[in-house]
Short mmCIF file of C-alpha atoms and ligand atoms in Angstrom, two decimals:
data_model
loop_
_atom_site.label_atom_id
_atom_site.label_comp_id
_atom_site.label_asym_id
_atom_site.label_seq_id
_atom_site.Cartn_x
_atom_site.Cartn_y
_atom_site.Cartn_z
CA MET A 1 0.00 0.00 0.00
CA LEU A 2 1.26 3.42 -0.90
CA ARG A 3 0.58 4.77 2.53
CA SER A 4 2.55 2.12 4.35
CA VAL A 5 5.46 2.74 1.98
CA LEU A 6 5.22 6.42 2.87
CA PHE A 7 5.15 5.62 6.56
CA SER A 8 8.24 3.48 6.34
CA LEU A 9 10.10 6.16 4.37
CA LEU A 10 9.11 9.22 6.34
CA ALA A 11 8.16 8.08 9.77
CA PRO A 12 9.86 4.96 11.03
CA ALA A 13 7.76 3.50 13.81
CA ALA A 14 9.46 3.51 17.15
CA VAL A 15 9.86 -0.12 18.07
CA ALA A 16 11.61 -0.64 21.38
CA GLN A 17 9.81 -1.08 24.65
CA CYS A 18 10.95 1.36 27.32
CA LEU A 19 9.13 0.63 30.57
CA GLY A 20 9.61 -2.73 32.29
CA ASN A 21 5.89 -3.41 32.50
CA GLY A 22 5.08 -1.81 29.13
CA THR A 23 3.21 -3.52 26.30
CA HIS A 24 5.47 -5.75 24.23
CA PRO A 25 5.92 -4.16 20.75
CA SER A 26 4.38 -7.17 18.99
CA LEU A 27 1.21 -6.82 21.08
CA ARG A 28 0.59 -3.15 20.29
CA LYS A 29 -2.56 -2.32 18.44
CA ASN A 30 -3.35 0.13 15.69
CA LEU A 31 -6.22 2.58 15.72
CA VAL A 32 -9.25 1.26 13.86
CA ASN A 33 -11.36 3.67 11.88
CA PRO A 34 -14.98 2.81 12.82
CA GLU A 35 -16.34 4.03 9.48
CA THR A 36 -13.98 2.33 7.04
CA GLY A 37 -12.52 -0.44 9.19
CA GLU A 38 -9.06 0.72 8.10
CA SER A 39 -6.35 0.39 10.77
CA TYR A 40 -3.28 2.57 11.16
CA PRO A 41 -0.86 3.69 13.86
CA LEU A 42 -1.32 6.86 15.89
CA GLY A 43 0.52 9.70 14.07
CA ILE A 44 2.35 12.27 16.18
CA THR A 45 3.32 15.44 14.31
CA VAL A 46 6.57 16.92 15.58
CA PRO A 47 7.55 20.45 14.57
CA ALA A 48 11.33 20.68 14.58
CA TRP A 49 12.19 22.35 17.89
CA ALA A 50 13.61 20.90 21.09
CA ALA A 51 10.68 21.13 23.51
CA SER A 52 8.48 19.61 20.82
CA TYR A 53 10.79 16.60 20.37
CA ALA A 54 11.00 16.12 24.14
CA THR A 55 7.27 16.20 24.81
CA SER A 56 6.36 14.21 21.67
CA TYR A 57 8.63 11.29 22.60
CA MET A 58 7.50 11.56 26.22
CA ALA A 59 3.87 11.11 25.13
CA GLY A 60 4.66 8.64 22.33
CA ILE A 61 6.56 6.21 24.56
CA LEU A 62 3.80 6.25 27.18
CA ILE A 63 1.16 5.71 24.50
CA GLN A 64 3.04 2.69 23.16
CA ASP A 65 4.04 1.15 26.45
CA LEU A 66 1.07 1.86 28.68
CA LEU A 67 -1.81 2.22 26.24
CA GLY A 68 -0.41 -0.36 23.81
CA ILE A 69 -0.99 1.69 20.67
CA ASN A 70 1.45 1.78 17.74
CA VAL A 71 2.92 5.25 17.17
CA THR A 72 4.69 6.95 14.25
CA TYR A 73 6.42 10.33 14.34
CA SER A 74 6.35 12.81 11.48
CA ILE A 75 8.66 15.85 11.53
CA VAL A 76 7.43 19.15 10.08
CA THR A 77 9.07 22.56 9.79
CA GLY A 78 7.16 24.62 12.35
CA GLN A 79 3.88 25.42 14.07
CA VAL A 80 2.00 26.43 10.93
CA GLU A 81 2.94 23.14 9.23
CA ALA A 82 1.93 21.21 12.35
CA PHE A 83 -1.57 22.74 12.26
CA PHE A 84 -1.90 21.63 8.63
CA SER A 85 -0.50 18.19 9.36
CA VAL A 86 -3.01 17.36 12.12
CA ALA A 87 -5.70 18.80 9.85
CA GLY A 88 -5.02 15.97 7.40
CA CYS A 89 -2.88 17.82 4.85
CA LEU A 90 -0.69 15.48 2.80
CA THR A 91 2.21 17.91 2.18
CA PRO A 92 2.14 20.24 5.18
CA ASN A 93 5.71 21.50 4.63
CA ASN A 94 4.93 22.84 1.17
CA SER A 95 3.77 26.43 1.61
CA SER A 96 2.53 26.69 -1.99
CA ASP A 97 0.48 23.48 -1.79
CA ARG A 98 -0.33 21.93 1.59
CA GLY A 99 -2.29 19.10 0.02
CA CYS A 100 -5.63 19.77 1.72
CA GLY A 101 -8.60 22.06 2.00
CA PRO A 102 -12.31 22.15 2.73
CA GLU A 103 -12.83 19.35 0.16
CA GLY A 104 -10.59 16.87 1.91
CA PRO A 105 -8.84 14.57 2.52
CA SER A 106 -11.55 13.12 4.72
CA VAL A 107 -9.22 11.06 6.93
CA THR A 108 -6.17 12.31 8.78
CA TYR A 109 -3.33 9.97 9.68
CA GLN A 110 -1.82 12.56 12.02
CA HIS A 111 -3.57 12.65 15.39
CA LEU A 112 -1.54 14.64 17.86
CA GLN A 113 0.79 17.58 18.26
CA MET A 114 2.34 18.31 21.66
CA GLU A 115 3.85 21.77 22.55
CA THR A 116 1.43 23.69 20.34
CA TRP A 117 2.02 27.47 20.22
CA TYR A 118 -1.68 27.76 19.58
CA GLY A 119 -2.20 31.51 19.83
CA ASN A 120 0.63 32.58 17.53
CA TYR A 121 -1.12 31.92 14.22
CA PRO A 122 -4.86 32.55 14.72
CA ALA A 123 -5.51 33.01 11.00
CA VAL A 124 -3.98 29.63 10.11
CA TRP A 125 -5.88 27.87 12.88
CA ALA A 126 -9.12 29.46 11.68
CA GLN A 127 -8.36 28.23 8.17
CA THR A 128 -7.90 24.63 9.37
CA GLN A 129 -11.29 24.83 11.08
CA THR A 130 -12.90 25.08 7.63
CA PHE A 131 -11.37 21.74 6.53
CA ALA A 132 -13.12 18.34 6.41
CA THR A 133 -10.93 17.24 9.34
CA PRO A 134 -10.56 20.28 11.63
CA PRO A 135 -8.16 19.71 14.57
CA LYS A 136 -9.27 20.26 18.16
CA LEU A 137 -7.54 22.07 20.99
CA LEU A 138 -6.89 20.29 24.29
CA GLY A 139 -5.61 21.94 27.49
CA SER A 140 -2.29 23.49 28.50
CA MET A 141 1.07 21.71 28.65
CA GLY A 142 1.33 23.03 32.21
CA TYR A 143 3.77 25.85 31.46
CA GLU A 144 3.55 29.07 29.50
CA GLY A 145 5.93 30.23 26.81
CA THR A 146 7.84 33.50 26.88
CA GLU A 147 9.58 35.60 24.25
CA ASP A 148 11.67 38.30 25.83
CA MET A 149 14.97 40.14 26.55
CA TYR A 150 17.45 37.97 28.41
CA PHE A 151 21.07 38.14 29.57
CA SER A 152 23.48 35.82 31.35
CA SER A 153 23.15 35.42 35.12
CA ARG A 154 26.93 36.12 35.12
CA GLU A 155 26.20 39.80 34.27
CA LEU A 156 23.45 39.87 36.90
CA SER A 157 25.90 38.72 39.60
CA ALA A 158 28.67 41.07 38.45
CA ALA A 159 26.43 44.14 38.68
CA TYR A 160 24.97 43.10 42.00
CA GLU A 161 28.28 42.22 43.62
CA THR A 162 30.00 45.39 42.36
CA GLU A 163 27.42 48.00 43.36
CA GLY A 164 24.16 46.33 44.41
CA LEU A 165 22.71 47.04 40.97
CA ALA A 166 19.69 44.79 40.23
CA LEU A 167 19.60 44.23 36.46
CA ASP A 168 16.71 41.77 36.68
CA TYR A 169 14.46 44.82 37.09
CA TRP A 170 14.04 47.38 34.33
CA THR A 171 14.97 50.24 36.70
CA GLY A 172 18.50 48.78 36.90
CA PHE A 173 18.95 49.74 33.24
CA ASP A 174 17.75 53.36 33.55
CA ALA A 175 20.58 55.53 32.19
CA THR A 176 19.38 58.54 34.21
CA TRP A 177 20.75 56.92 37.34
CA LYS A 178 22.84 53.93 36.33
CA GLN A 179 25.50 52.87 33.87
CA PRO A 180 24.43 49.32 32.93
CA GLY A 181 26.80 49.45 29.95
CA LEU A 182 29.68 48.81 32.38
CA TYR A 183 28.57 45.19 32.66
CA PHE A 184 28.11 44.51 28.95
CA ASP A 185 30.18 44.63 25.78
CA GLN A 186 29.80 47.55 23.40
CA PRO A 187 28.54 47.28 19.83
CA SER A 188 32.11 47.78 18.59
CA ALA A 189 33.07 44.39 20.09
CA VAL A 190 31.19 42.44 17.41
CA ASN A 191 32.88 41.51 14.14
CA ARG A 192 30.72 43.04 11.40
CA SER A 193 30.92 39.84 9.35
CA MET A 194 28.65 38.25 11.97
CA LEU A 195 25.94 40.91 11.57
CA LYS A 196 23.32 41.89 9.05
CA PRO A 197 23.43 45.53 7.98
CA CYS A 198 20.35 47.33 9.31
CA ALA A 199 19.16 47.72 5.73
CA ASP A 200 18.72 43.92 5.50
CA THR A 201 16.64 43.66 8.68
CA ASN A 202 13.23 44.68 9.95
CA LEU A 203 14.79 48.01 10.95
CA TYR A 204 14.05 48.82 7.29
CA ASN A 205 10.50 47.51 7.48
CA ASP A 206 8.33 50.59 6.93
CA LEU A 207 5.30 49.12 8.69
CA MET A 208 7.18 48.16 11.85
CA MET A 209 9.22 51.34 12.04
CA SER A 210 6.19 53.58 11.42
CA ALA A 211 4.50 51.77 14.31
CA TYR A 212 7.60 52.35 16.46
CA LEU A 213 7.62 56.05 15.56
CA SER A 214 3.98 56.59 16.42
CA ALA A 215 4.22 54.64 19.72
CA SER A 216 7.47 56.29 20.87
CA GLY A 217 7.57 59.73 19.18
CA ASP A 218 11.31 59.11 18.67
CA THR A 219 11.75 61.16 15.47
CA ASP A 220 15.53 61.11 15.85
CA GLY A 221 15.61 57.28 15.86
CA VAL A 222 14.24 56.95 12.32
CA VAL A 223 14.91 58.31 8.85
CA VAL A 224 12.07 59.19 6.52
CA GLN A 225 13.29 58.26 3.04
CA PRO A 226 12.47 60.36 -0.04
CA ASP A 227 9.70 57.91 -1.00
CA GLY A 228 8.09 58.37 2.45
CA LYS A 229 9.24 55.04 3.89
CA VAL A 230 10.17 55.15 7.58
CA VAL A 231 13.34 53.19 8.43
CA GLY A 232 15.52 52.85 11.52
CA LYS A 233 18.52 55.13 11.86
CA CYS A 234 21.79 53.20 12.27
CA PRO A 235 24.56 55.77 12.72
CA GLY A 236 28.20 55.10 11.75
CA ASP A 237 28.69 51.91 9.74
CA GLY A 238 24.99 50.98 9.64
CA TYR A 239 24.95 47.82 11.80
CA PHE A 240 23.29 48.98 15.04
CA TRP A 241 20.26 51.04 15.96
CA LEU A 242 21.00 53.06 19.12
CA SER A 243 18.40 54.02 21.70
CA PRO A 244 18.04 57.71 22.72
CA SER A 245 19.97 57.34 25.99
CA CYS A 246 23.24 56.27 24.29
CA ARG A 247 22.72 57.64 20.80
CA SER A 248 25.30 60.37 21.26
CA ASP A 249 27.85 58.02 22.87
CA PRO A 250 27.75 54.38 21.71
CA THR A 251 30.39 53.40 24.30
CA LYS A 252 27.60 53.68 26.90
CA CYS A 253 25.33 51.25 25.03
CA VAL A 254 24.44 47.74 26.17
CA LEU A 255 24.98 45.31 23.28
CA TYR A 256 21.69 43.64 22.21
CA ILE A 257 21.66 40.82 19.66
CA THR A 258 18.82 38.94 17.99
CA GLY A 259 18.24 36.58 15.04
CA GLY A 260 16.07 36.19 11.95
CA GLY A 261 15.09 39.54 10.48
CA GLY A 262 15.18 41.03 13.99
CA TYR A 263 12.99 38.88 16.26
CA GLY A 264 11.37 40.91 19.03
CA LEU A 265 12.30 44.23 17.40
CA SER A 266 9.11 46.21 18.10
CA GLY A 267 9.01 45.49 21.83
CA VAL A 268 12.75 45.96 22.38
CA LEU A 269 12.95 49.34 20.63
CA GLN A 270 9.88 50.66 22.42
CA ARG A 271 11.10 49.52 25.81
CA ALA A 272 14.61 50.92 25.35
CA THR A 273 13.16 54.32 24.49
CA ARG A 274 10.35 54.39 27.05
CA TRP A 275 12.41 53.16 30.01
CA ASN A 276 15.63 55.00 29.16
CA ILE A 277 17.70 51.87 28.51
CA PRO A 278 20.98 52.55 26.67
CA LEU A 279 20.82 49.84 24.01
CA ALA A 280 22.49 49.01 20.68
CA PHE A 281 20.18 46.74 18.66
CA GLY A 282 21.88 44.42 16.13
CA VAL A 283 20.89 41.30 14.16
CA GLY A 284 23.08 38.22 13.59
CA ALA A 285 23.98 37.49 9.94
CA THR A 286 22.82 33.89 10.46
CA TRP A 287 21.17 32.01 13.30
CA GLY A 288 24.59 30.59 14.17
CA ASP A 289 26.14 34.07 14.31
CA PHE A 290 23.37 35.27 16.63
CA VAL A 291 23.88 32.31 18.98
CA SER A 292 27.64 32.74 18.85
CA VAL A 293 27.55 36.48 19.69
CA ALA A 294 25.11 35.88 22.55
CA ASN A 295 27.34 33.09 23.89
CA THR A 296 30.70 34.82 23.57
CA LYS A 297 29.91 38.50 24.24
CA LYS A 298 28.40 40.08 27.29
CA SER A 299 25.09 40.97 25.73
CA MET A 300 21.36 41.13 26.13
CA PHE A 301 19.69 38.87 23.62
CA TYR A 302 16.40 37.68 22.22
CA TRP A 303 15.30 34.29 23.51
CA TRP A 304 12.18 32.28 23.95
CA THR A 305 11.39 29.58 26.50
CA PRO A 306 11.18 26.67 26.67
CA ASP A 307 14.27 26.28 24.47
CA PRO A 308 17.73 24.79 25.19
CA THR A 309 19.92 27.20 23.16
CA PHE A 310 21.19 29.27 26.08
CA LEU A 311 20.26 27.10 29.05
CA GLU A 312 23.84 26.65 30.29
CA MET A 313 24.23 30.36 31.08
CA SER A 314 21.03 30.35 33.20
CA PRO A 315 19.66 33.40 31.38
CA VAL A 316 17.81 36.07 33.33
CA MET A 317 14.82 37.99 32.01
CA THR A 318 14.51 41.65 32.90
CA LYS A 319 11.19 42.38 34.53
CA PHE A 320 9.19 45.24 33.03
CA PRO A 321 6.18 47.09 34.46
CA ALA A 322 3.04 44.95 34.52
CA HIS A 323 1.25 44.23 31.27
CA ASP A 324 -0.96 47.15 30.25
CA LYS A 325 -3.70 45.64 28.11
CA GLN A 326 -5.19 48.92 26.88
CA ALA A 327 -1.78 50.29 25.95
CA TRP A 328 -0.90 47.09 24.06
CA GLU A 329 -4.13 47.35 22.12
CA GLN A 330 -3.16 50.90 21.13
CA GLY A 331 0.25 49.70 19.89
CA ASP A 332 2.32 50.67 22.96
CA ILE A 333 4.01 47.37 23.87
CA SER A 334 6.65 48.72 26.26
CA THR A 335 5.16 47.00 29.32
CA ALA A 336 5.59 43.30 30.12
CA ALA A 337 4.33 40.78 27.59
CA LEU A 338 1.83 38.12 28.64
CA GLY A 339 2.93 34.50 28.81
CA VAL A 340 2.10 32.51 25.68
CA PHE A 341 -0.42 29.67 25.98
CA ILE A 342 1.15 26.33 24.97
CA GLY A 343 -1.26 23.44 24.57
CA LYS A 344 -1.85 20.22 22.67
CA ILE A 345 -3.95 19.65 19.58
CA VAL A 346 -5.54 16.42 18.38
CA SER A 347 -7.27 15.29 15.22
CA HIS A 348 -11.03 15.85 15.00
CA ASP A 349 -11.69 12.09 15.36
CA LEU A 350 -9.23 11.04 18.06
CA SER A 351 -11.88 10.98 20.78
CA ALA A 352 -13.83 8.46 18.66
CA LEU A 353 -10.75 6.39 17.79
CA ALA A 354 -9.27 6.29 21.29
CA PRO A 355 -11.24 8.02 24.06
CA ARG A 356 -8.97 6.88 26.89
CA LEU A 357 -6.03 8.31 25.02
CA VAL A 358 -7.64 11.75 24.85
CA GLY A 359 -8.25 11.62 28.61
CA PHE A 360 -4.59 10.73 29.09
CA LEU A 361 -3.41 13.58 26.84
CA ASP A 362 -5.62 16.03 28.68
CA ASN A 363 -4.01 14.98 31.96
CA ILE A 364 -0.44 15.66 30.83
CA GLN A 365 1.00 18.61 32.74
CA ILE A 366 4.66 19.43 33.33
CA ASP A 367 6.41 22.56 34.54
CA MET A 368 9.16 24.70 33.05
CA ASP A 369 11.93 23.27 35.25
CA THR A 370 11.00 19.76 34.14
CA ILE A 371 11.09 20.54 30.44
CA ASN A 372 14.35 22.46 30.90
CA ALA A 373 15.91 19.41 32.61
CA MET A 374 14.84 17.17 29.69
CA MET A 375 16.32 19.54 27.12
CA LEU A 376 19.57 20.00 29.03
CA ASP A 377 19.96 16.21 29.34
CA GLN A 378 19.61 15.79 25.57
CA LYS A 379 21.96 18.68 24.88
CA THR A 380 24.72 17.53 27.21
CA SER A 381 24.42 13.81 26.34
CA GLY A 382 24.09 14.45 22.59
CA GLU A 383 21.86 11.36 22.36
CA GLU A 384 18.76 10.95 20.22
CA TRP A 385 15.52 12.18 21.76
CA GLU A 386 13.89 8.77 22.14
CA PRO A 387 16.50 7.21 24.49
CA VAL A 388 16.74 10.48 26.44
CA MET A 389 12.99 10.56 27.01
CA CYS A 390 12.84 6.84 27.80
CA ARG A 391 15.45 7.41 30.51
CA TRP A 392 13.47 10.36 31.83
CA LEU A 393 10.28 8.29 32.01
CA GLN A 394 12.10 5.44 33.78
CA ASN A 395 13.47 7.88 36.36
CA ASN A 396 10.32 9.95 36.95
CA PRO A 397 7.26 7.69 37.28
CA GLN A 398 5.99 9.94 40.10
CA ILE A 399 5.45 12.72 37.54
CA TRP A 400 3.59 10.74 34.87
CA SER A 401 1.80 7.98 36.79
CA SER A 402 -1.07 10.31 37.70
CA TRP A 403 -1.72 11.02 34.00
CA MET A 404 -2.87 7.49 33.31
CA PRO A 405 -6.62 7.14 33.06
CA ASP A 406 -8.30 4.72 35.47
CA ASP A 407 -8.02 1.35 33.73
CA SER A 408 -11.67 0.60 34.34
CA THR A 409 -13.15 3.85 33.09
CA CYS A 410 -15.17 3.10 30.00
CA PHE A 411 -16.60 5.08 27.15
CA PRO A 412 -19.54 4.66 24.78
CA LYS A 413 -19.10 1.75 22.33
CA PHE A 414 -16.00 0.43 24.15
CA GLY A 415 -16.50 -2.73 26.20
CA MET A 416 -15.05 -3.85 29.53
CA PHE A 417 -13.31 -7.19 29.49
CA ASP A 418 -12.69 -9.51 32.43
CA GLU A 419 -9.23 -10.96 31.99
CA ILE A 420 -9.89 -13.77 34.44
CA THR A 421 -13.20 -15.06 33.03
CA GLU A 422 -12.33 -13.83 29.52
CA GLN A 423 -15.75 -12.32 29.10
CA PHE A 424 -17.11 -8.88 28.56
CA VAL A 425 -18.88 -7.57 31.63
CA SER A 426 -21.53 -4.94 32.09
CA ASN A 427 -20.47 -3.50 35.42
CA ARG A 428 -17.27 -2.72 37.26
CA ASP A 429 -18.12 -3.75 40.83
CA ASP A 430 -15.37 -6.33 41.00
CA LYS A 431 -12.33 -4.46 39.71
CA GLU A 432 -9.98 -7.42 40.07
CA GLY A 433 -8.94 -8.61 36.61
CA LEU A 434 -11.00 -5.96 34.88
CA ARG A 435 -9.46 -4.29 31.89
CA LEU A 436 -10.90 -2.40 29.02
CA ASP A 437 -10.60 -4.27 25.81
CA ASP A 438 -10.29 -2.08 22.76
CA CYS A 439 -10.85 0.72 25.19
CA LEU A 440 -7.77 2.46 23.88
C1 NAG B 1 4.19 0.19 35.53
O1 NAG B 1 5.28 0.68 36.26
C2 NAG B 1 5.13 2.01 36.74
C3 NAG B 1 6.38 2.41 37.43
O2 NAG B 1 7.47 1.70 36.99
C4 NAG B 1 3.94 2.08 37.67
O3 NAG B 1 3.73 3.40 38.08
C5 NAG B 1 2.73 1.59 36.95
O4 NAG B 1 1.63 1.56 37.85
C6 NAG B 1 2.94 0.20 36.39
N1 NAG B 1 1.77 -0.14 35.61
C7 NAG B 1 1.17 -1.31 35.72
C8 NAG B 1 -0.02 -1.51 34.84
O5 NAG B 1 1.55 -2.17 36.49
C1 NAG B 2 2.56 -2.39 15.79
O1 NAG B 2 3.96 -2.21 15.65
C2 NAG B 2 4.69 -3.40 15.90
C3 NAG B 2 6.15 -3.03 15.89
O2 NAG B 2 6.49 -2.25 14.80
C4 NAG B 2 4.37 -4.44 14.86
O3 NAG B 2 5.05 -5.62 15.13
C5 NAG B 2 2.88 -4.70 14.91
O4 NAG B 2 2.54 -5.58 13.87
C6 NAG B 2 2.10 -3.42 14.78
N1 NAG B 2 0.73 -3.73 15.01
C7 NAG B 2 -0.17 -3.56 14.05
C8 NAG B 2 -1.56 -3.93 14.43
O5 NAG B 2 0.13 -3.13 12.96
C1 NAG B 3 9.46 18.87 6.65
O1 NAG B 3 10.41 19.73 7.27
C2 NAG B 3 11.10 19.14 8.37
C3 NAG B 3 11.93 20.22 9.03
O2 NAG B 3 12.67 20.91 8.11
C4 NAG B 3 11.92 17.96 7.86
O3 NAG B 3 12.63 17.39 8.93
C5 NAG B 3 10.98 16.95 7.25
O4 NAG B 3 11.70 15.88 6.72
C6 NAG B 3 10.14 17.60 6.16
N1 NAG B 3 9.15 16.65 5.73
C7 NAG B 3 8.95 16.37 4.45
C8 NAG B 3 7.92 15.36 4.13
O5 NAG B 3 9.57 16.94 3.59
C1 NAG B 4 5.10 22.35 -3.64
O1 NAG B 4 3.90 22.40 -4.34
C2 NAG B 4 4.02 22.99 -5.63
C3 NAG B 4 2.61 23.14 -6.19
O2 NAG B 4 1.96 21.89 -6.26
C4 NAG B 4 4.91 22.13 -6.49
O3 NAG B 4 5.06 22.71 -7.76
C5 NAG B 4 6.28 22.02 -5.82
O4 NAG B 4 7.11 21.14 -6.52
C6 NAG B 4 6.13 21.52 -4.39
N1 NAG B 4 7.42 21.62 -3.72
C7 NAG B 4 8.02 20.58 -3.20
C8 NAG B 4 9.31 20.85 -2.52
O5 NAG B 4 7.55 19.45 -3.24
C1 NAG B 5 36.08 39.26 11.28
O1 NAG B 5 35.68 38.01 10.73
C2 NAG B 5 36.28 37.76 9.45
C3 NAG B 5 35.64 36.51 8.88
O2 NAG B 5 35.62 35.48 9.84
C4 NAG B 5 37.78 37.64 9.62
O3 NAG B 5 38.39 37.40 8.36
C5 NAG B 5 38.33 38.93 10.23
O4 NAG B 5 39.70 38.79 10.50
C6 NAG B 5 37.59 39.30 11.51
N1 NAG B 5 38.00 40.63 11.93
C7 NAG B 5 38.48 40.84 13.17
C8 NAG B 5 38.82 42.25 13.46
O5 NAG B 5 38.60 39.97 13.99
#
């Protein structure tokens, strides 16, 4: 069958048994489609980032070993592609043709995505809800995501031990009273070959810089080009935008580095201006250059959590004044951002295919320290995700044992089977030997 060929090419089934009392691989079952009778493994869609690998293998191993269901993993590029994948699209990675739409396909072979950054792409989610197989949202992973301004705890300690300066609070960066630049490198410390010129970044994005200008009133921080486009002003050699409080003297600036086209730009520029932070905003030429500058220079940098990239330096996030909802709605985003909801999504039909499994997925909750420990283990050991997560499950049954649904909870159309008498029973008074057959 074409599909099984595809599965074996793209998504090798994980075979090994991890937990001592887990289901033997040869005894695992497939999902059975009640309408067509077709059977297939549970498909887990894994967008290619660390916390997604960790939580997908965590869930996948438990599903195989404790629920006895065959699992395949399918890697996709990012969150948008993962939405499409669980919505049944055949080529979710292909942005010009995802292989799906309101007309079908009518069956999806992808049933689960863990670590879903659900709120980040509302328009794409809304689009998938018009498909024949619209995915469903389950609850939170147990932690929230952040995207913010971070720096190494080494700089935090240095400033505190030298003069009692608390850089984990925005007031510690206020140039009216303090010189935070003493604890960071200057923009001149970065080799220009590792940076994008401002002209190649979102500092030259008219929409974003017009929004910055109207929120901040910082006319001196932008240049209005002859054609009316508003772009960021990068004095000198054109690699850094400087905030008002160090614009006349870049040696007082705190080095700030980010990736992509300038991730986090709007919030960082507004905050630097509003809260008087002396900041030089630059963008790494590549992702590797960004990571390298953040790792080797004393800098503030863009980061999101959970993510392992900078875990070893125990990064600190500067606290800003409490989130001001009205101001954010008006385009002033200089106050603290809200945490980002991170949940799980499942296929439209998973609760019909495996109701106990959906209960189990709903119960999964971990905290940020736990996911950080998983990611650090994989990073330091350099092992594949599956053995790392198997080890974690073996060592932490106290965390996951409460996620398992009660073995004798049943659901419509799924029978209860007495393993001792080998008969289906109609009540659960005598729990001894009772198990749910096909009650996946
Ligand atoms: C399997 O082992 C784990 C811990 O190793 C335990 O929590 C769980 O209850 C066991 N499950 C069964 C069905 O015995
Ligand atoms: C589930 O996977 C195992 C291991 O790959 C395989 O031996 C078994 O036949 C599969 N079960 C079904 C019902 O396909
Ligand atoms: C989709 O993209 C991911 C990440 O780049 C890659 O690992 C995966 O193999 C791709 N899948 C297909 C079917 O091309
Ligand atoms: C993506 O889809 C378009 C349109 O069907 C097709 O021409 C193109 O070859 C596909 N790209 C890949 C990488 O498969
Ligand atoms: C900057 O990096 C380039 C390319 O790696 C290198 O050739 C050059 O010597 C570096 N400049 C300095 C001042 O280190």
